[in-house]
Short mmCIF file of C-alpha atoms in Angstrom, two decimals:
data_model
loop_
_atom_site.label_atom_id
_atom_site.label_comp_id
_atom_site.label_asym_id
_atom_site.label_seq_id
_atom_site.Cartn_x
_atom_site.Cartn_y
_atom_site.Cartn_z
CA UNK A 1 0.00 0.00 0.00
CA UNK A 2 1.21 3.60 -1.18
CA UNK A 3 1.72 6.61 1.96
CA UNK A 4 -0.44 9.30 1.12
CA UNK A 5 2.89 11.02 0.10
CA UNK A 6 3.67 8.41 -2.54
CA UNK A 7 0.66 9.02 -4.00
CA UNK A 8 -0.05 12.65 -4.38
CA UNK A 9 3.55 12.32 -5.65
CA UNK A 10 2.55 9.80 -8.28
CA UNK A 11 -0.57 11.98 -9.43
CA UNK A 12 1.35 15.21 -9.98
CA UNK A 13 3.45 13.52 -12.05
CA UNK A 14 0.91 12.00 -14.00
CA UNK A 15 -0.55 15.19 -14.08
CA UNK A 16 2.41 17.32 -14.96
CA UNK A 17 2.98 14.73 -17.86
CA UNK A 18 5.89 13.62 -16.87
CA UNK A 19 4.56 10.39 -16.13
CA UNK A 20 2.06 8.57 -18.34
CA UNK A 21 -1.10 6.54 -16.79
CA UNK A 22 0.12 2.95 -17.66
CA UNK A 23 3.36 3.34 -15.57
CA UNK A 24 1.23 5.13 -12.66
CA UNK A 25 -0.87 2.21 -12.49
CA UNK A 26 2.03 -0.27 -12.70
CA UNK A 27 3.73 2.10 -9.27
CA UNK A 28 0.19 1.65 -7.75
CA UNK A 29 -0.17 -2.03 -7.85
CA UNK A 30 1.14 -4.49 -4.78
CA UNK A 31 2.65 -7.07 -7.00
CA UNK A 32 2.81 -7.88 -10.68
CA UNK A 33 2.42 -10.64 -12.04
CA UNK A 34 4.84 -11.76 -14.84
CA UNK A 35 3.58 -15.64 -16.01
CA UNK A 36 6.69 -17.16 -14.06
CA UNK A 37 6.90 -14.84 -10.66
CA UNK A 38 4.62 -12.71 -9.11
CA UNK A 39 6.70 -9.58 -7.98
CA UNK A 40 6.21 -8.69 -4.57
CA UNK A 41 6.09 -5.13 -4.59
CA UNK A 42 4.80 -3.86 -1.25
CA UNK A 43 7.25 -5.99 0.75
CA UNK A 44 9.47 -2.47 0.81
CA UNK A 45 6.45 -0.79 2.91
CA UNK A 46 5.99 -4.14 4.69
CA UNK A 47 9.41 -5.46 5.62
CA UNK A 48 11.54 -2.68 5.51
CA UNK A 49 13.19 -3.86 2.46
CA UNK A 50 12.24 -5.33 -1.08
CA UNK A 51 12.01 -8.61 -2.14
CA UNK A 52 14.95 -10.47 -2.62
CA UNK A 53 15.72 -13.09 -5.73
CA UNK A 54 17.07 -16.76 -4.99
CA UNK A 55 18.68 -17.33 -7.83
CA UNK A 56 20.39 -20.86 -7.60
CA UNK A 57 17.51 -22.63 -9.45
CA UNK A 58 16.15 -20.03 -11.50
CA UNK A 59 17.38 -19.89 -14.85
CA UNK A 60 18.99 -16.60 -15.86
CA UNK A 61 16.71 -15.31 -17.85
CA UNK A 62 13.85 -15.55 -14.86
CA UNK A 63 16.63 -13.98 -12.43
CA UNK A 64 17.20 -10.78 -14.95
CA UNK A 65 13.42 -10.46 -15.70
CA UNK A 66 12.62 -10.21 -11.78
CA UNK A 67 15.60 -7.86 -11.06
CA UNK A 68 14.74 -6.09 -14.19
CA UNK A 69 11.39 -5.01 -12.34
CA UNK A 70 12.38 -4.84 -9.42
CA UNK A 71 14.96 -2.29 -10.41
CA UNK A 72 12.41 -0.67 -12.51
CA UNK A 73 10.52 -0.01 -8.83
CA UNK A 74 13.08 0.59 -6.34
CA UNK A 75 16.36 1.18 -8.18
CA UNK A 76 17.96 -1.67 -7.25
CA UNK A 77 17.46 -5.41 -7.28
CA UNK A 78 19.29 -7.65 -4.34
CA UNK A 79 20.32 -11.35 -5.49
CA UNK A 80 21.33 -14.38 -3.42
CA UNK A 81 23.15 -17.63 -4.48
CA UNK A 82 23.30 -16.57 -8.10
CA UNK A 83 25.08 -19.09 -10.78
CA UNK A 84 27.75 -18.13 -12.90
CA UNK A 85 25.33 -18.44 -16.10
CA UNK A 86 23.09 -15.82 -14.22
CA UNK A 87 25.81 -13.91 -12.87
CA UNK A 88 27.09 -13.56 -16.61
CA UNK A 89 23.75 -12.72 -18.25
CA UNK A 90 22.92 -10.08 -15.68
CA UNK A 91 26.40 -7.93 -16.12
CA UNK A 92 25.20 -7.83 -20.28
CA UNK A 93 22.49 -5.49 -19.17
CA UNK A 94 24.38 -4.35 -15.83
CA UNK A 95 27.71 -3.62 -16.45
CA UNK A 96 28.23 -2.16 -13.05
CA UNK A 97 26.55 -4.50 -10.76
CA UNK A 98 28.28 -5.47 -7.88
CA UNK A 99 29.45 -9.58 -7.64
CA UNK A 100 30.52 -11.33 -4.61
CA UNK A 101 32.39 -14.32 -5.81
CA UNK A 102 32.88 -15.50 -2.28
CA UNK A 103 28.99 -15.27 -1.39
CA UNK A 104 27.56 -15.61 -4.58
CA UNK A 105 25.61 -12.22 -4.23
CA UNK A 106 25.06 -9.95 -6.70
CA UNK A 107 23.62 -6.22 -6.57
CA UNK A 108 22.25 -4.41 -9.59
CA UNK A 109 21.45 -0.58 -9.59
CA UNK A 110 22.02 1.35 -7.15
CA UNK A 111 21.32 0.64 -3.58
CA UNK A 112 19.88 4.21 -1.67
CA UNK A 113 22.48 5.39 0.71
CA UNK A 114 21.15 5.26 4.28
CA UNK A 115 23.07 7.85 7.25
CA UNK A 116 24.61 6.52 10.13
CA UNK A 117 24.78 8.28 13.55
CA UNK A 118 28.60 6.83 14.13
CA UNK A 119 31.60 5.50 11.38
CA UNK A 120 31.90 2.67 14.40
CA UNK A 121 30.44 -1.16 13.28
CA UNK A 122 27.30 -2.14 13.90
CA UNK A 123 26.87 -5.52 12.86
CA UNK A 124 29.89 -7.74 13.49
CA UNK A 125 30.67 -10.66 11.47
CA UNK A 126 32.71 -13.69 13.03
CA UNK A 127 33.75 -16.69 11.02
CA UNK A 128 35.24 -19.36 13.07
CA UNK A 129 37.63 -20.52 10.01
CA UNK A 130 38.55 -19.46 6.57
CA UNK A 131 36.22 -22.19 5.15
CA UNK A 132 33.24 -20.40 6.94
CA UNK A 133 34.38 -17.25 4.91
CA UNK A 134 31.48 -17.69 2.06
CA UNK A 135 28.60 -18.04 4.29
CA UNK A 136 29.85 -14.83 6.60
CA UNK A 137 30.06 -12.78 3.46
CA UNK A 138 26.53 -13.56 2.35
CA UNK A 139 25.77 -12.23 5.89
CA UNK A 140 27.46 -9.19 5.47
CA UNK A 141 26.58 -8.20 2.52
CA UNK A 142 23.09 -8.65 3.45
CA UNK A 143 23.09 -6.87 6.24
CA UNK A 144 25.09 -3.47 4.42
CA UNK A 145 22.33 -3.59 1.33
CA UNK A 146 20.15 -3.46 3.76
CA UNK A 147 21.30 -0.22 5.14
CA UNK A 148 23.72 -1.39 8.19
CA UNK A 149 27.67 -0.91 9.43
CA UNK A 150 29.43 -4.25 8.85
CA UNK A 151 32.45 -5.55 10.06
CA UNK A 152 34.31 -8.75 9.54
CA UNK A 153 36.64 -10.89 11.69
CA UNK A 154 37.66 -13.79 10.28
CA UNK A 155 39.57 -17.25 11.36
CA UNK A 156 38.79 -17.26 14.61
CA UNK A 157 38.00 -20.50 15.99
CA UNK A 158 38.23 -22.15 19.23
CA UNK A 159 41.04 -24.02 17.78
CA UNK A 160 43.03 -21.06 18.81
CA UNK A 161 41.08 -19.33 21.24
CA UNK A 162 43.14 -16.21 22.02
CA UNK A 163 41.97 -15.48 18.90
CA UNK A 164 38.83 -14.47 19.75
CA UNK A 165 39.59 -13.83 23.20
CA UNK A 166 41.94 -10.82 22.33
CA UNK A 167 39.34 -9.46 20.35
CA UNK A 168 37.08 -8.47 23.13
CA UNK A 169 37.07 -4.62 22.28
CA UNK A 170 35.33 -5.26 19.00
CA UNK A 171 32.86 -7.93 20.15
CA UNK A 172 31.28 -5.14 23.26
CA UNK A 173 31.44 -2.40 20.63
CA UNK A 174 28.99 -4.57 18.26
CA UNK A 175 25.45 -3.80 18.14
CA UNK A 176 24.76 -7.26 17.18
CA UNK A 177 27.03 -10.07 16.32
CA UNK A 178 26.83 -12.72 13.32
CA UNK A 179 28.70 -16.01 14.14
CA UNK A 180 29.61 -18.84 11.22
CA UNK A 181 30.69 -22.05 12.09
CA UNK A 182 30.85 -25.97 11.44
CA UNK A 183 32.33 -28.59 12.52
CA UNK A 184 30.94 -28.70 16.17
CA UNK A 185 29.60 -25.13 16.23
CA UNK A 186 30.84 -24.00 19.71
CA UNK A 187 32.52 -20.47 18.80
CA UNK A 188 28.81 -18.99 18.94
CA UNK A 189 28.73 -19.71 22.62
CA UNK A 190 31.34 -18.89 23.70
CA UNK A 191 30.98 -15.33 21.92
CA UNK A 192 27.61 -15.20 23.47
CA UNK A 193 29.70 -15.92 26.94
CA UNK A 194 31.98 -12.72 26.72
CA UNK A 195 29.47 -10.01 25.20
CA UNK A 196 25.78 -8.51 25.93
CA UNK A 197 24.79 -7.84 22.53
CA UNK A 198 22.47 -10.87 20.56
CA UNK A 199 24.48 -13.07 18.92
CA UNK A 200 23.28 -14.85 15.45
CA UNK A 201 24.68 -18.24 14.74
CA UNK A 202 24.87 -19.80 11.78
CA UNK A 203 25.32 -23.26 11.44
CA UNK A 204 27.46 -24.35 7.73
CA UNK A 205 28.14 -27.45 6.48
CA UNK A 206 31.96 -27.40 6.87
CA UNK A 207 33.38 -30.54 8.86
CA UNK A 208 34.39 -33.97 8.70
CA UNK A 209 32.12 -36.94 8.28
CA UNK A 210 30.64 -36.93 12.21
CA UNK A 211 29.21 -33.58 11.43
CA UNK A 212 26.97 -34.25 9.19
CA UNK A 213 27.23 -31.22 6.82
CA UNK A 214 25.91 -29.06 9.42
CA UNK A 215 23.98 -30.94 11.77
CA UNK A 216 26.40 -31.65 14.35
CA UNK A 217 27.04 -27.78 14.25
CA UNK A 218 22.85 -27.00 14.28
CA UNK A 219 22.06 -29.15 16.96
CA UNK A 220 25.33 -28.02 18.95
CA UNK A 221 24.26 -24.27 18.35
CA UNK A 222 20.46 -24.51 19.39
CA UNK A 223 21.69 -26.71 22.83
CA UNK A 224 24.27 -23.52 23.74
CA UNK A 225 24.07 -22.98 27.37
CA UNK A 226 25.09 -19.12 26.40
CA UNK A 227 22.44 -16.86 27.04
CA UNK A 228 21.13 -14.47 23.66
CA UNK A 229 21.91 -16.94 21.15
CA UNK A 230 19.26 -16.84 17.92
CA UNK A 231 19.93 -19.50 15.45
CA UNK A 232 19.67 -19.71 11.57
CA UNK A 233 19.68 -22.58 9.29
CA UNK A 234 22.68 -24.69 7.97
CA UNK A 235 24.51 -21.90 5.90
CA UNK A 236 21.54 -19.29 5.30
CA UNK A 237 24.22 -16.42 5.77
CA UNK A 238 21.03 -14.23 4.31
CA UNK A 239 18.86 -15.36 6.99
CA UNK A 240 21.13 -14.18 9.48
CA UNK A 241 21.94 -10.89 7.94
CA UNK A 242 18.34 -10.01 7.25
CA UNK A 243 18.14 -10.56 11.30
CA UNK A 244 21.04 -8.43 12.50
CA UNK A 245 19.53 -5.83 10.15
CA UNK A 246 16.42 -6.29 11.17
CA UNK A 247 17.30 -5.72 14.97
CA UNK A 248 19.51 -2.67 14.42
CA UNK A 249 17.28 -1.18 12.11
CA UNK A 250 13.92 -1.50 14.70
CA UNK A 251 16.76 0.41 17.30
CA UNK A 252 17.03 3.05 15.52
CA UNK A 253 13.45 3.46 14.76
CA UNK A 254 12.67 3.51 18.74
CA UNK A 255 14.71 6.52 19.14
#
């Protein structure tokens, strides 16, 4: 549903002539409907943020259609998990757009700047090895479309824990921390253990055979005996950052 605003806006300019009736109509309408995909277009006004495309079993040419309307709506189209068939078909129309190779995101058009009170992180992103890497950058880069302060720390496992130990300055400065981890999943607890801020944990499906490509590190993460521990599923590094964005974002909307 349009704000009032939105509206008058969108009758001036059809008004003024600057925008013809067809395209008002198509502004005006909740979601269109394109024979593969309906396109959610009110998810902005509902959710804070527009819909999203999973691209991993789309084929390209359903991928570039939805971001080619969502673009068309709110400037920008967000992508997940996109292939490298999709990845190349999208940059024919979008030279620009913006490819993660690690987390297999992709950004076309240009995402709207949002302020921030302080240049300090707000969402910190912890990967407990260098194989987790992938999964924490899906997280991040979720959570910055969508408008937060990211910061990564990488590699540090309780394997090594000083690692993480000497690192206690950045984890109490955090608004909210992401965690990635598999094998046995324990870093997220013991983060939880040294900080007051929530702490995300994301389960991926890095380990040897006993872990069960993420299961060992699910079921170890939901049992945590750390308080303030929220828990994603096995490698949904977009789950996780829509959450972290999703808390800092309702902050900032109580003050």
């Amino acid at each position: 549903m349009l704000s009032n605003s939105e509206l008058e806006d969108i009758l001036e300019r059809v008004s003024s002539g600057d925008l013809s009736v067809q395209t008002a109509l198509k502004y005006c309408q909740h979601t269109e409907d394109i024979g593969f995909a309906i396109v959610d277009h009110d998810r902005q006004r509902r959710c804070g943020f527009p819909e999203v495309i999973f691209s991993e079993a789309k084929t390209p040419e359903h991928s570039q259609a939805i971001a080619r309307r969502l673009v068309e709506k709110n400037g920008f189209a967000f992508l997940t998990r996109v292939p490298d068939s999709t990845r190349d078909l999208l940059l024919t129309q979008w030279s620009d757009a913006e490819y993660n190779p690690l987390s297999k995101t992709m950004i076309v058009g240009k995402v709207p700047t949002k302020k921030t009170e302080t240049s300090s992180a707000k969402v910190l992103i912890v990967s407990a090895g260098t194989s987790d890497i992938p999964v924490a950058e899906e997280a991040g880069v979720t959570a910055r479309v969508m408008g937060c302060d990211i910061e990564y720390l990488h590699d540090a496992g309780i394997a090594g824990l000083h690692r993480i130990l000497s690192q206690g300055e950045r984890l109490q400065e955090a608004e909210v921390i992401i965690v990635t981890a598999g094998m046995e999943g324990a870093l997220p607890s013991v983060v939880a253990g040294l900080v007051d801020s929530p702490v995300i944990a994301v389960p991926t499906s890095i380990g040897y055979g006993a872990s069960f490509k993420g299961i060992a590190a699910l079921l170890g993460m939901l049992t945590s005996c750390a308080n303030g521990v929220g828990v994603v599923n096995i490698d949904n590094g977009f789950g996780a950052g829509c959450l972290a964005a999703k808390i800092v974002n309702s902050g900032k909307r109580d003050k």
